[in-house]
Amino acid sequence: MTDLTVKLPGMTLTNPVMPASGCFGFGREYSAFYDLNQLGAVIMKAATGNARFGNDTPRVAETASGMLNAIGLQNPGVQRIITEEVPYLAGYDVPIIANVAGSTIAEYEKVAEAFNHTSSVNALELNISCPNVKEGGIQFGADPDMAASVTEKVKAVSGLPVYVKLSPNTADIVTIARSVEQAGADGLSMINTLTGMQMQLSRQRPLLANETGGLSGPAIKPVAIRMIYAVKKHVSLPIIGMGGICTAEDVLEFLLAGASAVAVGTANFTNPYVCPEIIKQLPRVLERYGFDSAAEAIGRGHDE
Amino acid sequence: MKKRTEMTVETVQEVALDTIEMKLNHPYISTAAQPGQFLHVLAEGHTLRRPISIASIDREYGTITILFKVMGSGTKNLAAMKPGMEVNVVGPSGNGFTVQETPARTALLVGGGIGVPPLYGLAEELQRKGIGVKSILGFQSRAHVFYKEKFERIGTTYMVTDDGTLGHHGLVTDILDKAGRFDHYYSCGPIPMLKAVREQLRGHPGFLSLEERMGCGTGACLACVVRAETESGYQKICTDGPVFDADEVIL
């Protein structure tokens, strides 16, 4: 029997597969398709201090092997997430990771602190990498000092393990990763989307109302693998890997590169059952490549 | 409840310029579907499913008819499918037209382009319920026109084209008063058309069916939202809609 269990700061996962933030809402919609207890964990949609409407539409566009999105962190605000969404997810026996976003460091602190008041959230994913908002988001994730500063401040107010979600839109992701490790991060989550743009020929203008959007899907998987591999060499924090995962083979690639667990995003849109299907396939794939457990595969792509 | 399933292609035909009509068989989907709902269709090799509205439901034969415009490689692949092949769909999705609770004796349907198909399924349903149907249908040109005779068999139908090659030369809103008396209206088409229709028909109860680029199609990703007079300030087109009370959404 292949053991899929993975231990991470703040939680033990029955398997290393979870839906990625922003692609799964707060779980309700996908619970109409399958039992969420099958998941390794759930990462909730980003929370901000107050409710946000997000960007104008169109907010999504398909690309070769992927898509662009510019939702703009639409969410009902942290208080409503805590009173209305967390209790729903808490009805399942699955670790919950809350994605924390903000326009200012004070807002990050406020949101992170709010999650101290619920016993159901296991960890925070610090979103310093959203490319689709004018203020905050990526401005904290592109600069090592800013990234360290927001990590430190959030760690100071939060009682939960903090996974910092890194942006690939930076000159040197290893420097950012080291910087947040020194600032006290408990883990990393990588990668967020790559900034992109698509022109609409009929209008001769950018298709997305926000003009730019975040590129996700299989198109970015090699970028994610390369960055996780590079970061793993220099940082000892556990990594939740993401970027274009569609199959159990993809999961193994991420584990080999150095991820301890993975998040599946865009593929949920193509196939709403993709997470449980991957989880079902994973033991067979691990076995085929000679692993008795998921944990055994973590970082094995680095062995001499 | 919506399901992911394979539907069998029964027929595929081009009914107007770049406009494909596809009949799909599935016992469950055809029983569960309501006019105004959509199927979220997987185009092989593509990341995002295509939301395609249901144009007609035949519960007896277990089929659903959809119409779509060939826009890019995804819809081109779909159009190339042959009878007997299977199409992966998630559906029936969204909330359709409310017909049962409608006490109306006559309904006015106003459709534009690829917004016309869902109104056909609605027209059939209204007819079954003994409600009179008048339709105003707008297309780019004669070459783009489809289902004219089908609508005419159900009720008085006014045709409008942008270039005047068939029916009235102009916009559907030019001839709204031609339709005379009606109790409710239903409209589907481009947003500027819906805005103009709603403005002119203010005071009449009406329903609008909206379209937008979708991500998940299940209400999770918030790609297809519309501002609305609700507590949250928005509605999701894929799951709260695509049909909305005309006064509810802010266009």
mmCIF file of C-alpha atoms in Angstrom, chain B residues 53-218:
data_model
loop_
_atom_site.group_PDB
_atom_site.id
_atom_site.type_symbol
_atom_site.label_atom_id
_atom_site.label_comp_id
_atom_site.label_asym_id
_atom_site.label_seq_id
_atom_site.Cartn_x
_atom_site.Cartn_y
_atom_site.Cartn_z
ATOM 1 C CA SER B 53 -26.871 27.748 -24.352
ATOM 2 C CA ILE B 54 -29.542 25.125 -24.819
ATOM 3 C CA ALA B 55 -31.654 25.883 -27.898
ATOM 4 C CA SER B 56 -34.162 23.072 -27.629
ATOM 5 C CA ILE B 57 -34.978 20.106 -25.409
ATOM 6 C CA ASP B 58 -36.654 16.919 -26.615
ATOM 7 C CA ARG B 59 -37.372 14.877 -23.523
ATOM 8 C CA GLU B 60 -39.142 12.147 -25.467
ATOM 9 C CA TYR B 61 -36.109 11.368 -27.618
ATOM 10 C CA GLY B 62 -33.606 12.326 -24.931
ATOM 11 C CA THR B 63 -31.890 15.045 -26.930
ATOM 12 C CA ILE B 64 -30.647 18.592 -26.424
ATOM 13 C CA THR B 65 -29.988 20.938 -29.321
ATOM 14 C CA ILE B 66 -27.266 23.566 -29.019
ATOM 15 C CA LEU B 67 -26.240 26.269 -31.474
ATOM 16 C CA PHE B 68 -22.862 27.942 -31.490
ATOM 17 C CA LYS B 69 -20.810 30.252 -33.622
ATOM 18 C CA VAL B 70 -17.479 29.085 -34.948
ATOM 19 C CA MET B 71 -15.162 31.689 -33.397
ATOM 20 C CA GLY B 72 -11.802 30.007 -32.902
ATOM 21 C CA SER B 73 -10.084 26.633 -32.842
ATOM 22 C CA GLY B 74 -12.182 25.285 -29.946
ATOM 23 C CA THR B 75 -15.535 25.832 -31.623
ATOM 24 C CA LYS B 76 -13.981 24.753 -34.940
ATOM 25 C CA ASN B 77 -13.039 21.398 -33.377
ATOM 26 C CA LEU B 78 -16.539 21.039 -31.981
ATOM 27 C CA ALA B 79 -18.067 21.808 -35.362
ATOM 28 C CA ALA B 80 -15.949 19.047 -36.911
ATOM 29 C CA MET B 81 -17.445 16.353 -34.669
ATOM 30 C CA LYS B 82 -19.383 13.579 -36.368
ATOM 31 C CA PRO B 83 -22.547 11.735 -35.376
ATOM 32 C CA GLY B 84 -21.765 8.941 -32.934
ATOM 33 C CA MET B 85 -18.852 10.824 -31.363
ATOM 34 C CA GLU B 86 -19.007 11.877 -27.722
ATOM 35 C CA VAL B 87 -18.851 15.388 -26.326
ATOM 36 C CA ASN B 88 -17.792 15.925 -22.716
ATOM 37 C CA VAL B 89 -20.160 18.345 -21.008
ATOM 38 C CA VAL B 90 -20.896 19.676 -17.552
ATOM 39 C CA GLY B 91 -24.572 20.444 -17.338
ATOM 40 C CA PRO B 92 -27.290 21.362 -17.280
ATOM 41 C CA SER B 93 -25.695 24.516 -15.860
ATOM 42 C CA GLY B 94 -27.117 27.746 -14.490
ATOM 43 C CA ASN B 95 -30.667 28.855 -13.920
ATOM 44 C CA GLY B 96 -32.968 28.989 -16.917
ATOM 45 C CA PHE B 97 -36.028 31.052 -17.726
ATOM 46 C CA THR B 98 -38.834 30.999 -15.197
ATOM 47 C CA VAL B 99 -41.864 29.927 -17.155
ATOM 48 C CA GLN B 100 -44.060 28.051 -14.733
ATOM 49 C CA GLU B 101 -44.688 30.932 -12.368
ATOM 50 C CA THR B 102 -45.297 33.310 -15.244
ATOM 51 C CA PRO B 103 -48.953 34.307 -15.282
ATOM 52 C CA ALA B 104 -48.431 36.012 -18.620
ATOM 53 C CA ARG B 105 -50.753 35.408 -21.538
ATOM 54 C CA THR B 106 -48.376 36.846 -24.114
ATOM 55 C CA ALA B 107 -44.611 37.001 -24.020
ATOM 56 C CA LEU B 108 -42.327 39.113 -26.179
ATOM 57 C CA LEU B 109 -38.971 37.569 -27.053
ATOM 58 C CA VAL B 110 -36.165 39.837 -28.253
ATOM 59 C CA GLY B 111 -33.020 38.114 -29.482
ATOM 60 C CA GLY B 112 -29.816 39.232 -31.134
ATOM 61 C CA GLY B 113 -27.444 36.939 -33.052
ATOM 62 C CA ILE B 114 -26.159 34.021 -31.037
ATOM 63 C CA GLY B 115 -28.509 35.208 -28.252
ATOM 64 C CA VAL B 116 -31.419 33.843 -30.274
ATOM 65 C CA PRO B 117 -30.967 30.072 -29.568
ATOM 66 C CA PRO B 118 -31.973 30.032 -25.868
ATOM 67 C CA LEU B 119 -35.103 32.010 -26.774
ATOM 68 C CA TYR B 120 -36.181 29.210 -29.105
ATOM 69 C CA GLY B 121 -36.274 26.626 -26.310
ATOM 70 C CA LEU B 122 -38.176 29.190 -24.267
ATOM 71 C CA ALA B 123 -40.647 29.797 -27.116
ATOM 72 C CA GLU B 124 -41.335 26.064 -27.298
ATOM 73 C CA GLU B 125 -41.881 25.916 -23.542
ATOM 74 C CA LEU B 126 -44.173 28.973 -23.559
ATOM 75 C CA GLN B 127 -46.196 27.460 -26.378
ATOM 76 C CA ARG B 128 -46.597 24.203 -24.421
ATOM 77 C CA LYS B 129 -47.905 26.250 -21.497
ATOM 78 C CA GLY B 130 -50.446 28.014 -23.696
ATOM 79 C CA ILE B 131 -48.707 31.384 -23.553
ATOM 80 C CA GLY B 132 -48.699 33.479 -26.731
ATOM 81 C CA VAL B 133 -45.276 34.255 -28.202
ATOM 82 C CA LYS B 134 -44.183 37.227 -30.304
ATOM 83 C CA SER B 135 -40.562 37.398 -31.366
ATOM 84 C CA ILE B 136 -38.220 40.087 -32.641
ATOM 85 C CA LEU B 137 -34.998 38.572 -33.926
ATOM 86 C CA GLY B 138 -31.942 40.546 -34.992
ATOM 87 C CA PHE B 139 -29.023 39.277 -37.077
ATOM 88 C CA GLN B 140 -26.049 40.833 -38.856
ATOM 89 C CA SER B 141 -27.341 39.902 -42.300
ATOM 90 C CA ARG B 142 -29.548 37.397 -44.137
ATOM 91 C CA ALA B 143 -26.633 34.933 -44.230
ATOM 92 C CA HIS B 144 -26.536 34.868 -40.414
ATOM 93 C CA VAL B 145 -30.246 34.179 -39.966
ATOM 94 C CA PHE B 146 -31.368 30.871 -38.476
ATOM 95 C CA TYR B 147 -34.569 29.435 -37.008
ATOM 96 C CA LYS B 148 -36.782 32.084 -38.714
ATOM 97 C CA GLU B 149 -39.390 29.511 -39.810
ATOM 98 C CA LYS B 150 -39.256 27.726 -36.460
ATOM 99 C CA PHE B 151 -40.113 30.945 -34.589
ATOM 100 C CA GLU B 152 -42.779 31.798 -37.172
ATOM 101 C CA ARG B 153 -44.478 28.470 -36.485
ATOM 102 C CA ILE B 154 -44.807 29.447 -32.828
ATOM 103 C CA GLY B 155 -45.958 33.053 -33.206
ATOM 104 C CA THR B 156 -45.647 36.387 -34.953
ATOM 105 C CA THR B 157 -41.980 36.961 -35.738
ATOM 106 C CA TYR B 158 -40.298 40.197 -36.822
ATOM 107 C CA MET B 159 -36.925 39.966 -38.493
ATOM 108 C CA VAL B 160 -34.254 42.659 -38.262
ATOM 109 C CA THR B 161 -30.828 42.798 -39.929
ATOM 110 C CA ASP B 162 -27.982 45.264 -39.467
ATOM 111 C CA ASP B 163 -27.594 45.600 -43.228
ATOM 112 C CA GLY B 164 -31.228 45.348 -44.285
ATOM 113 C CA THR B 165 -30.763 42.140 -46.293
ATOM 114 C CA LEU B 166 -33.762 40.629 -44.478
ATOM 115 C CA GLY B 167 -36.654 42.298 -42.650
ATOM 116 C CA HIS B 168 -36.257 45.656 -40.975
ATOM 117 C CA HIS B 169 -32.975 47.456 -41.699
ATOM 118 C CA GLY B 170 -31.581 48.542 -38.323
ATOM 119 C CA LEU B 171 -31.818 47.435 -34.703
ATOM 120 C CA VAL B 172 -34.313 45.299 -32.788
ATOM 121 C CA THR B 173 -35.096 48.305 -30.610
ATOM 122 C CA ASP B 174 -36.406 50.237 -33.666
ATOM 123 C CA ILE B 175 -39.449 47.998 -33.871
ATOM 124 C CA LEU B 176 -40.221 47.034 -30.276
ATOM 125 C CA ASP B 177 -43.506 48.982 -30.429
ATOM 126 C CA LYS B 178 -44.566 47.006 -33.503
ATOM 127 C CA ALA B 179 -45.076 43.969 -31.298
ATOM 128 C CA GLY B 180 -48.087 45.552 -29.612
ATOM 129 C CA ARG B 181 -49.362 44.310 -26.277
ATOM 130 C CA PHE B 182 -47.483 41.748 -24.171
ATOM 131 C CA ASP B 183 -47.217 40.834 -20.499
ATOM 132 C CA HIS B 184 -43.594 39.799 -20.064
ATOM 133 C CA TYR B 185 -40.482 40.075 -22.132
ATOM 134 C CA TYR B 186 -37.404 37.899 -22.413
ATOM 135 C CA SER B 187 -34.223 39.053 -24.102
ATOM 136 C CA CYS B 188 -30.846 37.580 -24.951
ATOM 137 C CA GLY B 189 -28.058 39.125 -27.005
ATOM 138 C CA PRO B 190 -25.125 41.520 -26.755
ATOM 139 C CA ILE B 191 -25.018 43.780 -23.665
ATOM 140 C CA PRO B 192 -25.645 47.075 -25.584
ATOM 141 C CA MET B 193 -28.775 45.501 -27.083
ATOM 142 C CA LEU B 194 -29.976 44.251 -23.693
ATOM 143 C CA LYS B 195 -29.445 47.701 -22.189
ATOM 144 C CA ALA B 196 -31.428 49.380 -24.954
ATOM 145 C CA VAL B 197 -34.223 46.798 -24.806
ATOM 146 C CA ARG B 198 -34.531 47.149 -21.042
ATOM 147 C CA GLU B 199 -34.557 50.921 -21.270
ATOM 148 C CA GLN B 200 -37.355 50.961 -23.849
ATOM 149 C CA LEU B 201 -39.425 48.299 -22.113
ATOM 150 C CA ARG B 202 -39.088 49.800 -18.621
ATOM 151 C CA GLY B 203 -42.281 49.174 -16.675
ATOM 152 C CA HIS B 204 -42.764 45.721 -18.174
ATOM 153 C CA PRO B 205 -41.599 42.706 -16.209
ATOM 154 C CA GLY B 206 -38.727 41.128 -18.069
ATOM 155 C CA PHE B 207 -35.864 38.674 -17.963
ATOM 156 C CA LEU B 208 -32.426 39.033 -19.507
ATOM 157 C CA SER B 209 -30.053 36.207 -20.341
ATOM 158 C CA LEU B 210 -26.416 37.313 -20.110
ATOM 159 C CA GLU B 211 -23.284 35.865 -21.592
ATOM 160 C CA GLU B 212 -19.707 36.332 -20.455
ATOM 161 C CA ARG B 213 -16.357 34.580 -20.750
ATOM 162 C CA MET B 214 -16.356 31.903 -18.067
ATOM 163 C CA GLY B 215 -13.660 30.126 -16.114
ATOM 164 C CA CYS B 216 -14.957 27.269 -13.976
ATOM 165 C CA GLY B 217 -18.632 27.601 -14.949
ATOM 166 C CA THR B 218 -19.594 26.356 -11.490
#
